Amino acid sequence: MKPAPFDYYAPDTIHEALAHLARHGYDAKPLAGGQSLVPVMNFRLAQPSVLVDLNNVSELFFIRPDGDAGLRIGAMTRQAQVEHDALVAERAPLLQDAMPKVAFPQVRSRGTYGGSIAHADPSAELPAVSVALNGRFRLRSQSGERWVPAEEFFVALFTTALEPDELLVEIALPAMPPRSGWSFMEVSRRHHDFAMAGVAAVVALDGKDLCQQARLVFFSVGDGPMYARQAEETLVGQAPTPEAIRAAAEMAATADIDPGSDIHASAEFRRHLARVLAGRALEEAFGRASDANNK
Amino acid sequence: MSDLYEVSVTVNGTVYQRSVEPRLLLSDFLRHELGLTGTHVGCEHGVCGACTVLFDGEPVRSCLMFAVQANGHQVSTVEGLGTMEELHPLQQAFWEAHAVQCGFCTPGVLMTLLPFLEENPTPSEEEIREAISGNLCRCTGYQHIVDAVLLAAEKMPSQGDC
């Protein structure tokens, strides 16, 4: 249970970090909070020959307001900091709701927002929350930078749009839509353990109290965050009645997700959980949206 | 073998300087290089919480950090709490409530609870269970640990009361 040897670099700037990644390519791994990378290195499931430690890159640690009620979060911002940040609470209550569910307190002390995104564990909360909030990720390399929508970033199991010489440097979360509501729910056997199924929801109502948007994004029920587009289609333009919500939850659980079976839960049980969670999350989110309406 | 790195780490107020391989885990650095074996190593993949120490005041898994990353930082381990003659109030409460059976998880539990009680001096039972969710104990069923934390919260004057 000891990592294989590696060369270690601890740059102070993004510029230097990108130079290390460019030089070493696939042999190098950026080290963020290390809460997923170090375990797999301890097991020797991963044996990178070069680690580029980002913990001294101070320009990657920040939470800033963005435009009209949006947020910019530096990739190395600790999960514990996101959890307790007043601006996050005000502008992204869904994210604040989800944070205590991310692993354990000791893990959130070190774990980072960007690290969780780049790792792309299908049972992780933050990828799903980022897709639900319609977030975008800023990727930089020596040859330039690009913004990738969260929806397009997660390519497959533990696989993202990041090239080996690219670094995720920043997460942008836009303002919540007007007259919107959110909900975050998951089921796990033990407090803070990986969820057997979970969902992040952001819904919005139009001027006639009809559903304008219903972004339901599941985790732990597929190869990555699963945006339930067919469930959303059944709801848009409808009044969010209990019947409509039930139909959407049914659609989500049968058509939009692709759960597998493992030691923690069978695929069938995960579908059941997804159906129940979708119904509850939509009910809570629409409730919040119509409360916002009354203010 | 990769190059050795000079590190200077402050542990429980004492500065230690050593040459380490980058792959040396902080947990092994504390135990093998410094002889501070109070920090226990259980699963070595971040699940059990036995190796929890304070890193710049925050509870972290020392098996998920490299010693090189602690260069210039402050680490607190269970050895920095009380002494045999004078237990820390949290340790005293563990003693009185019989929150220790085999004792393997205890250092990690104590180091997790220390910052928790500073932040939340009068926790509910539910909050205590949340706080120690990242520490596995296979003996106590957690009940006596929860009792001990409630007892400690009574005994430890919150900073505002001093």
PDB file of N, CA and C in Angstrom, chain A residues 23-63:
ATOM      1  N   ARG A  23       5.386  19.296 -20.960  1.00  0.00           N
ATOM      2  CA  ARG A  23       6.634  18.553 -21.095  1.00  0.00           C
ATOM      3  C   ARG A  23       6.415  17.049 -20.882  1.00  0.00           C
ATOM      4  N   HIS A  24       5.540  16.688 -19.931  1.00  0.00           N
ATOM      5  CA  HIS A  24       5.453  15.275 -19.549  1.00  0.00           C
ATOM      6  C   HIS A  24       4.232  14.551 -20.098  1.00  0.00           C
ATOM      7  N   GLY A  25       3.275  15.289 -20.647  1.00  0.00           N
ATOM      8  CA  GLY A  25       2.131  14.666 -21.328  1.00  0.00           C
ATOM      9  C   GLY A  25       1.413  13.623 -20.486  1.00  0.00           C
ATOM     10  N   TYR A  26       1.169  12.462 -21.073  1.00  0.00           N
ATOM     11  CA  TYR A  26       0.382  11.423 -20.411  1.00  0.00           C
ATOM     12  C   TYR A  26       1.052  10.870 -19.154  1.00  0.00           C
ATOM     13  N   ASP A  27       2.391  11.068 -19.000  1.00  0.00           N
ATOM     14  CA  ASP A  27       3.079  10.548 -17.815  1.00  0.00           C
ATOM     15  C   ASP A  27       2.767  11.353 -16.559  1.00  0.00           C
ATOM     16  N   ALA A  28       2.276  12.570 -16.760  1.00  0.00           N
ATOM     17  CA  ALA A  28       2.081  13.476 -15.626  1.00  0.00           C
ATOM     18  C   ALA A  28       0.621  13.497 -15.198  1.00  0.00           C
ATOM     19  N   LYS A  29       0.433  13.697 -13.896  1.00  0.00           N
ATOM     20  CA  LYS A  29      -0.914  13.881 -13.349  1.00  0.00           C
ATOM     21  C   LYS A  29      -0.892  15.132 -12.498  1.00  0.00           C
ATOM     22  N   PRO A  30      -1.887  16.021 -12.689  1.00  0.00           N
ATOM     23  CA  PRO A  30      -2.012  17.130 -11.741  1.00  0.00           C
ATOM     24  C   PRO A  30      -2.539  16.577 -10.408  1.00  0.00           C
ATOM     25  N   LEU A  31      -1.968  17.062  -9.313  1.00  0.00           N
ATOM     26  CA  LEU A  31      -2.416  16.658  -7.975  1.00  0.00           C
ATOM     27  C   LEU A  31      -3.185  17.824  -7.364  1.00  0.00           C
ATOM     28  N   ALA A  32      -4.497  17.625  -7.198  1.00  0.00           N
ATOM     29  CA  ALA A  32      -5.317  18.670  -6.570  1.00  0.00           C
ATOM     30  C   ALA A  32      -5.416  18.341  -5.084  1.00  0.00           C
ATOM     31  N   GLY A  33      -6.601  17.985  -4.591  1.00  0.00           N
ATOM     32  CA  GLY A  33      -6.721  17.645  -3.171  1.00  0.00           C
ATOM     33  C   GLY A  33      -6.183  16.253  -2.847  1.00  0.00           C
ATOM     34  N   GLY A  34      -6.080  15.422  -3.860  1.00  0.00           N
ATOM     35  CA  GLY A  34      -5.499  14.089  -3.677  1.00  0.00           C
ATOM     36  C   GLY A  34      -6.439  13.073  -3.048  1.00  0.00           C
ATOM     37  N   GLN A  35      -7.703  13.424  -2.875  1.00  0.00           N
ATOM     38  CA  GLN A  35      -8.595  12.529  -2.142  1.00  0.00           C
ATOM     39  C   GLN A  35      -9.092  11.365  -2.998  1.00  0.00           C
ATOM     40  N   SER A  36      -8.906  11.446  -4.302  1.00  0.00           N
ATOM     41  CA  SER A  36      -9.190  10.305  -5.185  1.00  0.00           C
ATOM     42  C   SER A  36      -7.909   9.775  -5.804  1.00  0.00           C
ATOM     43  N   LEU A  37      -6.996  10.676  -6.169  1.00  0.00           N
ATOM     44  CA  LEU A  37      -5.760  10.243  -6.832  1.00  0.00           C
ATOM     45  C   LEU A  37      -4.846   9.471  -5.879  1.00  0.00           C
ATOM     46  N   VAL A  38      -4.673   9.968  -4.646  1.00  0.00           N
ATOM     47  CA  VAL A  38      -3.730   9.295  -3.740  1.00  0.00           C
ATOM     48  C   VAL A  38      -4.215   7.884  -3.367  1.00  0.00           C
ATOM     49  N   PRO A  39      -5.515   7.660  -3.094  1.00  0.00           N
ATOM     50  CA  PRO A  39      -5.940   6.276  -2.867  1.00  0.00           C
ATOM     51  C   PRO A  39      -5.580   5.338  -4.024  1.00  0.00           C
ATOM     52  N   VAL A  40      -5.823   5.764  -5.256  1.00  0.00           N
ATOM     53  CA  VAL A  40      -5.514   4.846  -6.367  1.00  0.00           C
ATOM     54  C   VAL A  40      -4.007   4.710  -6.553  1.00  0.00           C
ATOM     55  N   MET A  41      -3.241   5.715  -6.127  1.00  0.00           N
ATOM     56  CA  MET A  41      -1.778   5.565  -6.150  1.00  0.00           C
ATOM     57  C   MET A  41      -1.318   4.619  -5.035  1.00  0.00           C
ATOM     58  N   ASN A  42      -1.965   4.705  -3.866  1.00  0.00           N
ATOM     59  CA  ASN A  42      -1.627   3.792  -2.777  1.00  0.00           C
ATOM     60  C   ASN A  42      -1.880   2.338  -3.183  1.00  0.00           C
ATOM     61  N   PHE A  43      -2.967   2.126  -3.921  1.00  0.00           N
ATOM     62  CA  PHE A  43      -3.279   0.779  -4.420  1.00  0.00           C
ATOM     63  C   PHE A  43      -2.432   0.410  -5.642  1.00  0.00           C
ATOM     64  N   ARG A  44      -1.695   1.378  -6.159  1.00  0.00           N
ATOM     65  CA  ARG A  44      -0.920   1.240  -7.412  1.00  0.00           C
ATOM     66  C   ARG A  44      -1.809   0.938  -8.613  1.00  0.00           C
ATOM     67  N   LEU A  45      -3.069   1.343  -8.520  1.00  0.00           N
ATOM     68  CA  LEU A  45      -3.924   1.302  -9.701  1.00  0.00           C
ATOM     69  C   LEU A  45      -3.508   2.403 -10.658  1.00  0.00           C
ATOM     70  N   ALA A  46      -2.932   3.476 -10.104  1.00  0.00           N
ATOM     71  CA  ALA A  46      -2.353   4.542 -10.927  1.00  0.00           C
ATOM     72  C   ALA A  46      -0.896   4.677 -10.526  1.00  0.00           C
ATOM     73  N   GLN A  47      -0.015   4.790 -11.516  1.00  0.00           N
ATOM     74  CA  GLN A  47       1.415   4.967 -11.240  1.00  0.00           C
ATOM     75  C   GLN A  47       1.982   6.065 -12.121  1.00  0.00           C
ATOM     76  N   PRO A  48       1.472   7.290 -11.929  1.00  0.00           N
ATOM     77  CA  PRO A  48       2.013   8.381 -12.746  1.00  0.00           C
ATOM     78  C   PRO A  48       3.499   8.559 -12.438  1.00  0.00           C
ATOM     79  N   SER A  49       4.305   8.853 -13.446  1.00  0.00           N
ATOM     80  CA  SER A  49       5.731   9.023 -13.181  1.00  0.00           C
ATOM     81  C   SER A  49       6.056  10.459 -12.768  1.00  0.00           C
ATOM     82  N   VAL A  50       5.097  11.361 -12.987  1.00  0.00           N
ATOM     83  CA  VAL A  50       5.293  12.758 -12.600  1.00  0.00           C
ATOM     84  C   VAL A  50       4.013  13.271 -11.940  1.00  0.00           C
ATOM     85  N   LEU A  51       4.157  13.916 -10.784  1.00  0.00           N
ATOM     86  CA  LEU A  51       3.018  14.604 -10.169  1.00  0.00           C
ATOM     87  C   LEU A  51       3.279  16.104 -10.202  1.00  0.00           C
ATOM     88  N   VAL A  52       2.273  16.839 -10.673  1.00  0.00           N
ATOM     89  CA  VAL A  52       2.352  18.295 -10.668  1.00  0.00           C
ATOM     90  C   VAL A  52       1.372  18.784  -9.598  1.00  0.00           C
ATOM     91  N   ASP A  53       1.922  19.100  -8.446  1.00  0.00           N
ATOM     92  CA  ASP A  53       1.116  19.479  -7.284  1.00  0.00           C
ATOM     93  C   ASP A  53       0.618  20.919  -7.455  1.00  0.00           C
ATOM     94  N   LEU A  54      -0.701  21.093  -7.412  1.00  0.00           N
ATOM     95  CA  LEU A  54      -1.287  22.421  -7.642  1.00  0.00           C
ATOM     96  C   LEU A  54      -1.554  23.173  -6.338  1.00  0.00           C
ATOM     97  N   ASN A  55      -1.171  22.581  -5.220  1.00  0.00           N
ATOM     98  CA  ASN A  55      -1.571  23.174  -3.938  1.00  0.00           C
ATOM     99  C   ASN A  55      -0.878  24.493  -3.613  1.00  0.00           C
ATOM    100  N   ASN A  56       0.193  24.821  -4.332  1.00  0.00           N
ATOM    101  CA  ASN A  56       0.839  26.126  -4.116  1.00  0.00           C
ATOM    102  C   ASN A  56       0.438  27.161  -5.162  1.00  0.00           C
ATOM    103  N   VAL A  57      -0.447  26.773  -6.082  1.00  0.00           N
ATOM    104  CA  VAL A  57      -0.840  27.703  -7.152  1.00  0.00           C
ATOM    105  C   VAL A  57      -1.975  28.583  -6.630  1.00  0.00           C
ATOM    106  N   SER A  58      -1.599  29.687  -5.981  1.00  0.00           N
ATOM    107  CA  SER A  58      -2.594  30.472  -5.231  1.00  0.00           C
ATOM    108  C   SER A  58      -3.672  31.049  -6.141  1.00  0.00           C
ATOM    109  N   GLU A  59      -3.342  31.279  -7.430  1.00  0.00           N
ATOM    110  CA  GLU A  59      -4.349  31.873  -8.330  1.00  0.00           C
ATOM    111  C   GLU A  59      -5.489  30.898  -8.660  1.00  0.00           C
ATOM    112  N   LEU A  60      -5.409  29.648  -8.183  1.00  0.00           N
ATOM    113  CA  LEU A  60      -6.492  28.689  -8.440  1.00  0.00           C
ATOM    114  C   LEU A  60      -7.475  28.591  -7.262  1.00  0.00           C
ATOM    115  N   PHE A  61      -7.221  29.400  -6.222  1.00  0.00           N
ATOM    116  CA  PHE A  61      -8.081  29.343  -5.032  1.00  0.00           C
ATOM    117  C   PHE A  61      -8.910  30.634  -4.955  1.00  0.00           C
ATOM    118  N   PHE A  62     -10.171  30.591  -5.315  1.00  0.00           N
ATOM    119  CA  PHE A  62     -11.020  31.794  -5.149  1.00  0.00           C
ATOM    120  C   PHE A  62     -12.490  31.453  -5.346  1.00  0.00           C
ATOM    121  N   ILE A  63     -13.332  32.283  -4.754  1.00  0.00           N
ATOM    122  CA  ILE A  63     -14.764  32.286  -5.052  1.00  0.00           C
ATOM    123  C   ILE A  63     -15.122  33.740  -5.295  1.00  0.00           C
TER     124      ILE A  63
END
